[in-house]
PDB file of N, CA and C in Angstrom:
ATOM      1  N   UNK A   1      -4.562 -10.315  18.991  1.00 48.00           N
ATOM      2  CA  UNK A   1      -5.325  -9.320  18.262  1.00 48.00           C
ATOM      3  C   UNK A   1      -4.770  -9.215  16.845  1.00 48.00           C
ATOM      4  N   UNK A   2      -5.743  -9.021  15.539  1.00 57.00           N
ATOM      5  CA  UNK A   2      -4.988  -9.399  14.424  1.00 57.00           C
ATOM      6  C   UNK A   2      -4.845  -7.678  14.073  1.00 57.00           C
ATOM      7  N   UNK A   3      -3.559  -7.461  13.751  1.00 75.00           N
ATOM      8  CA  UNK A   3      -2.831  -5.958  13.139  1.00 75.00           C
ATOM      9  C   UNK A   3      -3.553  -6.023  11.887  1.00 75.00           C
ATOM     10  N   UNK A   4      -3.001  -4.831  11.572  1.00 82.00           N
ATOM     11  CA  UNK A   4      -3.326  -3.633  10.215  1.00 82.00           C
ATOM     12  C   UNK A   4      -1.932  -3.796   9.692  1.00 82.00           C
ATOM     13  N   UNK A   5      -2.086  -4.356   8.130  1.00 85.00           N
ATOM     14  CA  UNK A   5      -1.058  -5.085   7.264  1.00 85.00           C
ATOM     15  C   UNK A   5      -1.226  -4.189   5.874  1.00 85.00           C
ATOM     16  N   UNK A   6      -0.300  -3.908   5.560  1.00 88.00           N
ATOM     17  CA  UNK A   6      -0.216  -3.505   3.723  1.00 88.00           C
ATOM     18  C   UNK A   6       0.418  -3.991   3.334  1.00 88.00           C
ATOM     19  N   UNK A   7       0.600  -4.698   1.838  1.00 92.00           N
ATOM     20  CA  UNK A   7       1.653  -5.189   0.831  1.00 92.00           C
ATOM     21  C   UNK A   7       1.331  -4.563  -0.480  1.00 92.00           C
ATOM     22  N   UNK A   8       2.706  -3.948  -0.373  1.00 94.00           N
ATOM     23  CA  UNK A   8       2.648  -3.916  -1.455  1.00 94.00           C
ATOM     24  C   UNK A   8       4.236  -4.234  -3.025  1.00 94.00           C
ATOM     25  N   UNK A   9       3.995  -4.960  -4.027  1.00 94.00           N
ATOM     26  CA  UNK A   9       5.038  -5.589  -4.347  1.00 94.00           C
ATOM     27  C   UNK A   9       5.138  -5.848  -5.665  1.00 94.00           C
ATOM     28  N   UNK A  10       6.089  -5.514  -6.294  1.00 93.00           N
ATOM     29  CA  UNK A  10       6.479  -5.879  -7.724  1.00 93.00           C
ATOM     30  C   UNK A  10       6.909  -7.549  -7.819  1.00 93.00           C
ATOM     31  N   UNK A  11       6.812  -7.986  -9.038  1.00 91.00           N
ATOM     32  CA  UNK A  11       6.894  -9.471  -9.437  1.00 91.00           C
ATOM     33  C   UNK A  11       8.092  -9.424 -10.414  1.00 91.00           C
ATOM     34  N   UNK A  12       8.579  -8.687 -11.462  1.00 89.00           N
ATOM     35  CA  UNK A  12       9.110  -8.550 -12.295  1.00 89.00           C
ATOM     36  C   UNK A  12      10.722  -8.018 -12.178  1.00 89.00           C
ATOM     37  N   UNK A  13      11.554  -8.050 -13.089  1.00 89.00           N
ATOM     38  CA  UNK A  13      13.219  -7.832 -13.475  1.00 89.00           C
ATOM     39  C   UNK A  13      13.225  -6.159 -13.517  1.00 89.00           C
ATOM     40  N   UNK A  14      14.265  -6.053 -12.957  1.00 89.00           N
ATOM     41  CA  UNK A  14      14.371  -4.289 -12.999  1.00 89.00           C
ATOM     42  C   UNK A  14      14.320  -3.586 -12.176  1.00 89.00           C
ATOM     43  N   UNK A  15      13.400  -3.380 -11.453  1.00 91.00           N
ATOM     44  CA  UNK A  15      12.941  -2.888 -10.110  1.00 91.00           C
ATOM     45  C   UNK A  15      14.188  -2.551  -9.030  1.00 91.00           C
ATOM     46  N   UNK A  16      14.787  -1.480  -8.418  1.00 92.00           N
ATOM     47  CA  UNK A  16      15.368  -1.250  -7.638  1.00 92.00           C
ATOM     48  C   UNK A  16      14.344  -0.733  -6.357  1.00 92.00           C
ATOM     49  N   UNK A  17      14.924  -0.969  -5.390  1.00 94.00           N
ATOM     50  CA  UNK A  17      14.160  -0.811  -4.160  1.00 94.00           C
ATOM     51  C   UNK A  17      14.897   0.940  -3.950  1.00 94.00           C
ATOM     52  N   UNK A  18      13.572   1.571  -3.861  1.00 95.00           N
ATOM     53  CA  UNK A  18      13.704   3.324  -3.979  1.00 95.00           C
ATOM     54  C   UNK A  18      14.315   3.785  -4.516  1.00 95.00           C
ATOM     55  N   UNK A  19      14.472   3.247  -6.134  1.00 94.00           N
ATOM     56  CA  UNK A  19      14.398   4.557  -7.400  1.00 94.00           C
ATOM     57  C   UNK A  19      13.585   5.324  -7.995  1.00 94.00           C
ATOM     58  N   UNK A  20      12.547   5.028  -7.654  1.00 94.00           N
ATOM     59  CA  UNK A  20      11.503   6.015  -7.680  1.00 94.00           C
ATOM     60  C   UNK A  20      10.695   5.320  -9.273  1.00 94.00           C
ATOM     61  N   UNK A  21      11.603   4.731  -9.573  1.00 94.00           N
ATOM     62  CA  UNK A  21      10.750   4.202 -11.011  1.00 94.00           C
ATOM     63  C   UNK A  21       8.920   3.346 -10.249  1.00 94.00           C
ATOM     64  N   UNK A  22       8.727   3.051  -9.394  1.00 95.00           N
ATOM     65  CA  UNK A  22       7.504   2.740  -8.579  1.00 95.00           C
ATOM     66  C   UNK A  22       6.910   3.357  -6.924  1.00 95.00           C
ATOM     67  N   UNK A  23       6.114   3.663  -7.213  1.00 96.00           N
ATOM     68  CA  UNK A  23       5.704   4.834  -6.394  1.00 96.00           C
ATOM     69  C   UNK A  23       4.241   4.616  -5.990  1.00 96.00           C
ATOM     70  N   UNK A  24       4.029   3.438  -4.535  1.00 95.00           N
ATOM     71  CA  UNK A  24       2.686   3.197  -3.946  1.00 95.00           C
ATOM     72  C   UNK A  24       2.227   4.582  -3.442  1.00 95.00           C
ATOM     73  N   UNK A  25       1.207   4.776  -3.220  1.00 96.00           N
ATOM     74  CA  UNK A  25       0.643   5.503  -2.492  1.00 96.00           C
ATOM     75  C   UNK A  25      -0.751   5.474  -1.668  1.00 96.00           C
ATOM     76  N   UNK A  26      -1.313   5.933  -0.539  1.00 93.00           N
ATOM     77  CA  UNK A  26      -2.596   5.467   0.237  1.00 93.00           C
ATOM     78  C   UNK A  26      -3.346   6.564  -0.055  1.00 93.00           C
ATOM     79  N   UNK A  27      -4.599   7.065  -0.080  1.00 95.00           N
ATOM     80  CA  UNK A  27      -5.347   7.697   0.038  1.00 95.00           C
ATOM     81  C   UNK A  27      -6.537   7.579   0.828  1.00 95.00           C
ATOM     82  N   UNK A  28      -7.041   8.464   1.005  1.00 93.00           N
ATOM     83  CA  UNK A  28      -8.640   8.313   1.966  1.00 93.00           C
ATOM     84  C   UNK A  28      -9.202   9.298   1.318  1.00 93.00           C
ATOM     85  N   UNK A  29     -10.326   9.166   1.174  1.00 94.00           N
ATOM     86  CA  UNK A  29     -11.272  10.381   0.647  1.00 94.00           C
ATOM     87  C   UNK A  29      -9.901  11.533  -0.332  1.00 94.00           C
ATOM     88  N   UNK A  30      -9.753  10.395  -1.421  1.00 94.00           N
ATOM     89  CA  UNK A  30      -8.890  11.766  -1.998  1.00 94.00           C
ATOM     90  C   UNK A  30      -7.916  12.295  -1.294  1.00 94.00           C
ATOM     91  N   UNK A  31      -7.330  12.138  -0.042  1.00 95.00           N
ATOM     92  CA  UNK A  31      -6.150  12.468   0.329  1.00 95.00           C
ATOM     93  C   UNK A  31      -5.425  12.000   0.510  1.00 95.00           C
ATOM     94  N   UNK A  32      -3.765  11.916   0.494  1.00 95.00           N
ATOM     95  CA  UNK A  32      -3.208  11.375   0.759  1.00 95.00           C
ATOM     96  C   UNK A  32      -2.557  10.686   2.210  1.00 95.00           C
ATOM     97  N   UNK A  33      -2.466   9.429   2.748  1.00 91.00           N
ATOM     98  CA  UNK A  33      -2.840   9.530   4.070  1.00 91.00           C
ATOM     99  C   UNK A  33      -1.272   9.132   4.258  1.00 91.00           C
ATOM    100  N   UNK A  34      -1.095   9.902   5.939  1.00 90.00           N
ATOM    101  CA  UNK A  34       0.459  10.595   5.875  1.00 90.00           C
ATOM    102  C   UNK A  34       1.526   9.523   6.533  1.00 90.00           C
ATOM    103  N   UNK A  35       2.266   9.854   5.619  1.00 89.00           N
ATOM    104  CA  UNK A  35       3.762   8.457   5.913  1.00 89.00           C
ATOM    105  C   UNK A  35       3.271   7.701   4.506  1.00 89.00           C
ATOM    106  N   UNK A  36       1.923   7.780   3.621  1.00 91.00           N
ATOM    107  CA  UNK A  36       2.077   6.409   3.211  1.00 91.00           C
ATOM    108  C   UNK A  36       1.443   7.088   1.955  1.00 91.00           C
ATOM    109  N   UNK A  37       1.651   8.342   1.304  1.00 94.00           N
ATOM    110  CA  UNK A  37       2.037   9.041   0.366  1.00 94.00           C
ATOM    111  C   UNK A  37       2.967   8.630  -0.751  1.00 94.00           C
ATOM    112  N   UNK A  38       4.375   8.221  -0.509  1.00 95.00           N
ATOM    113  CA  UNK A  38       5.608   7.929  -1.417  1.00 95.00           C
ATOM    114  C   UNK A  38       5.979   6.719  -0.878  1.00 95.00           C
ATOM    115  N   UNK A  39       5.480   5.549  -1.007  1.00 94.00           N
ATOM    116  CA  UNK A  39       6.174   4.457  -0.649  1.00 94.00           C
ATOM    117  C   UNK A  39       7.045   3.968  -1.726  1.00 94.00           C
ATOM    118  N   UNK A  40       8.345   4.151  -1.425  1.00 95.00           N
ATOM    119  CA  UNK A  40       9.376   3.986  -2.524  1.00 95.00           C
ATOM    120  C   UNK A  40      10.205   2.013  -2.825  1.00 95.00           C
ATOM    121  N   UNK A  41       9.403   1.573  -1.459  1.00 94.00           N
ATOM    122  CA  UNK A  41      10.176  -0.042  -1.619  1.00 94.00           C
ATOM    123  C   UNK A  41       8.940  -1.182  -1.343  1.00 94.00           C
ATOM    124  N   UNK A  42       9.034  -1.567  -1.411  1.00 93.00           N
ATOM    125  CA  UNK A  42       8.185  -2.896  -1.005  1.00 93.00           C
ATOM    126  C   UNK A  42       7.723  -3.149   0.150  1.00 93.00           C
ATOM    127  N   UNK A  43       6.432  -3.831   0.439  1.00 90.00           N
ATOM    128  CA  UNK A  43       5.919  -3.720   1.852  1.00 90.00           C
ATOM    129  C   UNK A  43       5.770  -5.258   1.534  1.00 90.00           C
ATOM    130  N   UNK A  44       6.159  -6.589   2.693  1.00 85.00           N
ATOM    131  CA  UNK A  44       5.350  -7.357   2.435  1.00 85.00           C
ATOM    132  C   UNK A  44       6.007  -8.415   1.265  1.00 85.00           C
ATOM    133  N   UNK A  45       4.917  -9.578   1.066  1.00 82.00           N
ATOM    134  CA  UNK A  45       4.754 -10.243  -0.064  1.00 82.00           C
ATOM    135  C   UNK A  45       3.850 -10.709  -0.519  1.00 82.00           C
ATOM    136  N   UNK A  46       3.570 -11.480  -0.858  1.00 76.00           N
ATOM    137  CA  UNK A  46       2.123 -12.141  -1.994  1.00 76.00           C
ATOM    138  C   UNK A  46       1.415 -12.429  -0.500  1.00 76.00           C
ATOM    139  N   UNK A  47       2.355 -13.465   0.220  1.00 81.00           N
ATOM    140  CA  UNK A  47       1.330 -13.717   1.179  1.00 81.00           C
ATOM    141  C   UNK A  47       1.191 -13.306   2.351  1.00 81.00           C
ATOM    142  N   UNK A  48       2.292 -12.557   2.861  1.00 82.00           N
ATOM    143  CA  UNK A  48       1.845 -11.618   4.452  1.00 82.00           C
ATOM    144  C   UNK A  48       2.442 -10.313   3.894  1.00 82.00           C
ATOM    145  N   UNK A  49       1.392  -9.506   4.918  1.00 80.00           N
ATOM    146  CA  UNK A  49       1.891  -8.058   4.534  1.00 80.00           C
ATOM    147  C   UNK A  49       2.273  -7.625   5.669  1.00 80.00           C
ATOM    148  N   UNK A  50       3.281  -6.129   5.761  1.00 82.00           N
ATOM    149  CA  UNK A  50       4.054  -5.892   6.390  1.00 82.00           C
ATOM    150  C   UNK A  50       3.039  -4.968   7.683  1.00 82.00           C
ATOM    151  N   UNK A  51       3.428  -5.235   8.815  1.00 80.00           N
ATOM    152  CA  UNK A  51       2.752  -4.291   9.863  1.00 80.00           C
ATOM    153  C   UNK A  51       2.951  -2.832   9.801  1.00 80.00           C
ATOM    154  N   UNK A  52       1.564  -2.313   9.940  1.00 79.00           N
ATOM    155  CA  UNK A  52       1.475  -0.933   9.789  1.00 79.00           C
ATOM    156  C   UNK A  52       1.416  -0.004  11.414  1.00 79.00           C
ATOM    157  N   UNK A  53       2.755   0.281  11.595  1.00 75.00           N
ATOM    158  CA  UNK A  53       3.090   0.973  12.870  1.00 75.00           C
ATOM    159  C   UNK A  53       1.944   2.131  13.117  1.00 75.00           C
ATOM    160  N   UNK A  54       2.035   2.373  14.065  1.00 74.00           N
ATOM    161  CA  UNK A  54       0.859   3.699  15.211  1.00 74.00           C
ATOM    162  C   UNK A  54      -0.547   3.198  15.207  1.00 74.00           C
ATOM    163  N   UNK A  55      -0.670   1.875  15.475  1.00 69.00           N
ATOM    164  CA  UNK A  55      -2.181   1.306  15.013  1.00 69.00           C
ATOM    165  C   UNK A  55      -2.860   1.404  14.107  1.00 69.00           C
ATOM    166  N   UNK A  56      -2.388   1.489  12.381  1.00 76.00           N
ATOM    167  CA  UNK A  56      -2.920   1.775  11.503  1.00 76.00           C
ATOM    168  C   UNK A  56      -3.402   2.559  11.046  1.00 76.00           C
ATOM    169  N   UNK A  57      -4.211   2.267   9.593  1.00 80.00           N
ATOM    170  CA  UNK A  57      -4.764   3.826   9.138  1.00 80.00           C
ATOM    171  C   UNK A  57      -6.240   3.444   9.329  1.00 80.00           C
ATOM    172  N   UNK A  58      -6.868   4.403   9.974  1.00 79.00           N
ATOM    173  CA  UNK A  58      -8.136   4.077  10.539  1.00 79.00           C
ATOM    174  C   UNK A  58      -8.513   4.603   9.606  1.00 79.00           C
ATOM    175  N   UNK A  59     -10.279   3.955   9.388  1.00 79.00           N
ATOM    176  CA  UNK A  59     -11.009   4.466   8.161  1.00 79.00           C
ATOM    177  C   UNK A  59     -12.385   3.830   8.527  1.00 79.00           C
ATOM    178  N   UNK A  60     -13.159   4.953   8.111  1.00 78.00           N
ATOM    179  CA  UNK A  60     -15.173   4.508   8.963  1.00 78.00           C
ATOM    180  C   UNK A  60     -15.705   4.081   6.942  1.00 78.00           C
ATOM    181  N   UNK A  61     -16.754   3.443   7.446  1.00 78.00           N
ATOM    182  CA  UNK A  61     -17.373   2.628   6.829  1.00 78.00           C
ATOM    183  C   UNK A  61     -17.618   3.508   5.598  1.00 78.00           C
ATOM    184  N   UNK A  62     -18.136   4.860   5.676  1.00 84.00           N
ATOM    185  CA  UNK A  62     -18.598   5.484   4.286  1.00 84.00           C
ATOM    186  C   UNK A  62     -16.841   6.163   3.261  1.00 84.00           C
ATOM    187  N   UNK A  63     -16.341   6.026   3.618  1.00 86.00           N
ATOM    188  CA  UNK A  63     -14.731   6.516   3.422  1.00 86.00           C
ATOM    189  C   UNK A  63     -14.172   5.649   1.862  1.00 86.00           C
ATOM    190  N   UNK A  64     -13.913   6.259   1.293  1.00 91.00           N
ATOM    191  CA  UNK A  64     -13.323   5.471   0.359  1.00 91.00           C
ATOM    192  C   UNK A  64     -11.552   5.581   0.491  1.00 91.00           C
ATOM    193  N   UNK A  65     -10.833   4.282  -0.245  1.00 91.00           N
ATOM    194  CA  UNK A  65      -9.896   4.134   0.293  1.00 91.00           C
ATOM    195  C   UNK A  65      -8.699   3.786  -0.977  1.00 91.00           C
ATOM    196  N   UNK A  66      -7.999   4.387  -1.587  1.00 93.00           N
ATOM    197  CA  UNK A  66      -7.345   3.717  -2.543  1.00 93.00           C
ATOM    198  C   UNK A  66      -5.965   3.498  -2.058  1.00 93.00           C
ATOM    199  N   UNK A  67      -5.277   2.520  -2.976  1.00 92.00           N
ATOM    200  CA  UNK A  67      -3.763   2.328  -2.765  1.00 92.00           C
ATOM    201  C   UNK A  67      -3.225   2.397  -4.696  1.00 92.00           C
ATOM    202  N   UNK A  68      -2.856   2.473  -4.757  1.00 94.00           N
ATOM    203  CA  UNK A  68      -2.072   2.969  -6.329  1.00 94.00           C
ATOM    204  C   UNK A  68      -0.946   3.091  -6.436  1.00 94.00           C
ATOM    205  N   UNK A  69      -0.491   2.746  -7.575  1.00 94.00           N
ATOM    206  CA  UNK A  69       1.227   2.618  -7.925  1.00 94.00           C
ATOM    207  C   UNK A  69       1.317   3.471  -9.127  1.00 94.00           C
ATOM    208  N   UNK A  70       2.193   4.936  -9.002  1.00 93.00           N
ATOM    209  CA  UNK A  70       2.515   5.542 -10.136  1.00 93.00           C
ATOM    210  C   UNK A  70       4.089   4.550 -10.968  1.00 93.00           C
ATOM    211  N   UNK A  71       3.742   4.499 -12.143  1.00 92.00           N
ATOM    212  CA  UNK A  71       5.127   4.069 -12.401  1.00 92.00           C
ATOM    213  C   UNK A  71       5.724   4.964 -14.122  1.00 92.00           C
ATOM    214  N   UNK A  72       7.255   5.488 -13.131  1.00 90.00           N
ATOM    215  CA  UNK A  72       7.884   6.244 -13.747  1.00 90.00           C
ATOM    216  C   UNK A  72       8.078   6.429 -15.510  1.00 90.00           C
ATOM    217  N   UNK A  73       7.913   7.140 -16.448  1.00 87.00           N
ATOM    218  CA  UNK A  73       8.445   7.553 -17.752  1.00 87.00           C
ATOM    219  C   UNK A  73       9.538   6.528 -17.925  1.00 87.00           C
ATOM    220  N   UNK A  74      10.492   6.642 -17.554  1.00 87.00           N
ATOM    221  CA  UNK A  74      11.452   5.507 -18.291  1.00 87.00           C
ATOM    222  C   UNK A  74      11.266   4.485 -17.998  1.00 87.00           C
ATOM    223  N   UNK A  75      10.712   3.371 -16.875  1.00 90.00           N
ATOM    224  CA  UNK A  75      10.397   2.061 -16.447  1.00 90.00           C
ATOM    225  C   UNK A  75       9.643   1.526 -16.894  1.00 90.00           C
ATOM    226  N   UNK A  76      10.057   0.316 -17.554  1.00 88.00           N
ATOM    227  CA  UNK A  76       8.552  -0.878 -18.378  1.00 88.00           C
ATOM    228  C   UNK A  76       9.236  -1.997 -17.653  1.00 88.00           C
ATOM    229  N   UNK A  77       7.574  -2.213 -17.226  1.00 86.00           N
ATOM    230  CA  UNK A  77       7.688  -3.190 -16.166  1.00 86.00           C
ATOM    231  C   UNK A  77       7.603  -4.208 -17.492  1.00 86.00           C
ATOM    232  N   UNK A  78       8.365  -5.476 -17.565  1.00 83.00           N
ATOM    233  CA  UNK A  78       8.127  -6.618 -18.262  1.00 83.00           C
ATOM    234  C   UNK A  78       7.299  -7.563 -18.587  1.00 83.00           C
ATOM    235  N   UNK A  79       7.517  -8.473 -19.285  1.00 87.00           N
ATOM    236  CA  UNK A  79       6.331  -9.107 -20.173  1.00 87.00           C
ATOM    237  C   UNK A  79       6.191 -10.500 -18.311  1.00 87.00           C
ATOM    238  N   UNK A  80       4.632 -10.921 -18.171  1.00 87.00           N
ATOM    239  CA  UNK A  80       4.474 -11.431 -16.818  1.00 87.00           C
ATOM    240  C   UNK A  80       4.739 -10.654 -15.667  1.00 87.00           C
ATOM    241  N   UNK A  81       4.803  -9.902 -15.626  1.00 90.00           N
ATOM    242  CA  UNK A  81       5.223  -8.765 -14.206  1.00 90.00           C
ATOM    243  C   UNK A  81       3.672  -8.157 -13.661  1.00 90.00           C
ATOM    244  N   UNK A  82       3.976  -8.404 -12.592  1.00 91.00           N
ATOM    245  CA  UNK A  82       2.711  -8.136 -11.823  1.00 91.00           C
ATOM    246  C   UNK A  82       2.903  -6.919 -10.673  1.00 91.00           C
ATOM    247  N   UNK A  83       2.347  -6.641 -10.248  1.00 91.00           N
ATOM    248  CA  UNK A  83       1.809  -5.424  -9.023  1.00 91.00           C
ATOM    249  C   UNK A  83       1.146  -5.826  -8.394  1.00 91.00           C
ATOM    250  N   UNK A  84       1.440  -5.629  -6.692  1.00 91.00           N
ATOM    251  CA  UNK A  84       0.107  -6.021  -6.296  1.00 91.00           C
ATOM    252  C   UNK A  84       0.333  -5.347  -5.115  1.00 91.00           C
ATOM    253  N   UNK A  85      -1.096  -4.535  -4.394  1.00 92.00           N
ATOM    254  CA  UNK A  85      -1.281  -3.547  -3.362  1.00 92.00           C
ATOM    255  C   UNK A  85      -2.517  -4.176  -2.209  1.00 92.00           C
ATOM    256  N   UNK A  86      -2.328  -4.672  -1.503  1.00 89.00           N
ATOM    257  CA  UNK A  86      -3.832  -5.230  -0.551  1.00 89.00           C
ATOM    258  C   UNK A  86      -3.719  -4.441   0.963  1.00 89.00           C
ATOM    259  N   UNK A  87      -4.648  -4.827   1.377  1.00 86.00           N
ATOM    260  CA  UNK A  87      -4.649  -3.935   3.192  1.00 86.00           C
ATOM    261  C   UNK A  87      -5.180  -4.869   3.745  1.00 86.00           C
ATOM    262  N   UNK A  88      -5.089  -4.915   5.183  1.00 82.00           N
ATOM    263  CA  UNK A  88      -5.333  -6.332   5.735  1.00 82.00           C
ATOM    264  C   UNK A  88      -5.914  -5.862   7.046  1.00 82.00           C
ATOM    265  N   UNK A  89      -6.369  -6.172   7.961  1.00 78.00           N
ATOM    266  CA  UNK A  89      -6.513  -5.665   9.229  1.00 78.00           C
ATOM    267  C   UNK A  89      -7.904  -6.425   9.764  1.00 78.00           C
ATOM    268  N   UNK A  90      -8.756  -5.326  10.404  1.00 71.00           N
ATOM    269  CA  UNK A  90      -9.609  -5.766  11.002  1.00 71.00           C
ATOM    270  C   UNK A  90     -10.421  -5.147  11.885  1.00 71.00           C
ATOM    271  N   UNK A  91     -12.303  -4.808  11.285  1.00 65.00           N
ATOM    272  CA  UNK A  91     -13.331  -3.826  11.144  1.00 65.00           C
ATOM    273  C   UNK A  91     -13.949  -4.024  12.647  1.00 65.00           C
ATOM    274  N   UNK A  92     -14.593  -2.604  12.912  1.00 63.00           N
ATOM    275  CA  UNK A  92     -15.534  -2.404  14.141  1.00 63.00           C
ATOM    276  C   UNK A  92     -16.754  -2.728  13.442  1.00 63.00           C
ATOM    277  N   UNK A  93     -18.059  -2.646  13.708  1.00 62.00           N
ATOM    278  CA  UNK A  93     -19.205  -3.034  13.191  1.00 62.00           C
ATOM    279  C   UNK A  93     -19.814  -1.749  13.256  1.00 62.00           C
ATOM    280  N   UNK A  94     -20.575  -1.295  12.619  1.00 64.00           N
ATOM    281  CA  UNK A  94     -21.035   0.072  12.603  1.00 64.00           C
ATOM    282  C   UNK A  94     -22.100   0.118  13.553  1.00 64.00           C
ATOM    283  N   UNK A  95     -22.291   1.591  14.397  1.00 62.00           N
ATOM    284  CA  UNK A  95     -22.913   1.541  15.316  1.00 62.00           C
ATOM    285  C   UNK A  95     -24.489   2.496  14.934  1.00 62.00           C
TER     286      UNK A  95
END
């Protein structure tokens, strides 16, 4: 059965894993969806993302869904430095 995957991951020099200078976060309809609010380290990489424990974050077809990275006042991410946030999993068909 294929899991419910998030990555999410900096490319660039600097970056400490939970200093808060990068700050993922999930949402659903505008809220923040819970455990996955302050993600302070890295999920994952370019090409597999990390399994999302309690069977995932479920979400129906009309739902909107963001993932976003605040990044901190003093942190500049560098010249070629990338971000990158994806979700992975796998849909019911609407009934």
């Amino acid at each position: 059965m294929a899991r419910s995957k998030i990555t999410n991951v900096y490319t660039g020099p600097g970056f400490f894993e939970g200093s808060g200078d990068l700050i993922w976060r999930i949402r659903r309809d505008g809220q923040f969806v819970k455990n996955y609010d302050s993600i302070l380290v890295t999920f994952g990489d370019v090409q597999n993302g990390r399994e999302v424990l309690g069977g995932g974050i479920l979400v129906s077809s009309t739902q909107l869904v963001e993932y976003t990275v605040d990044v901190a006042g003093g942190f500049a991410p560098g010249p070629g430095t990338n971000i990158y946030c994806a979700f992975s999993g796998y849909f019911w068909p609407k009934q």
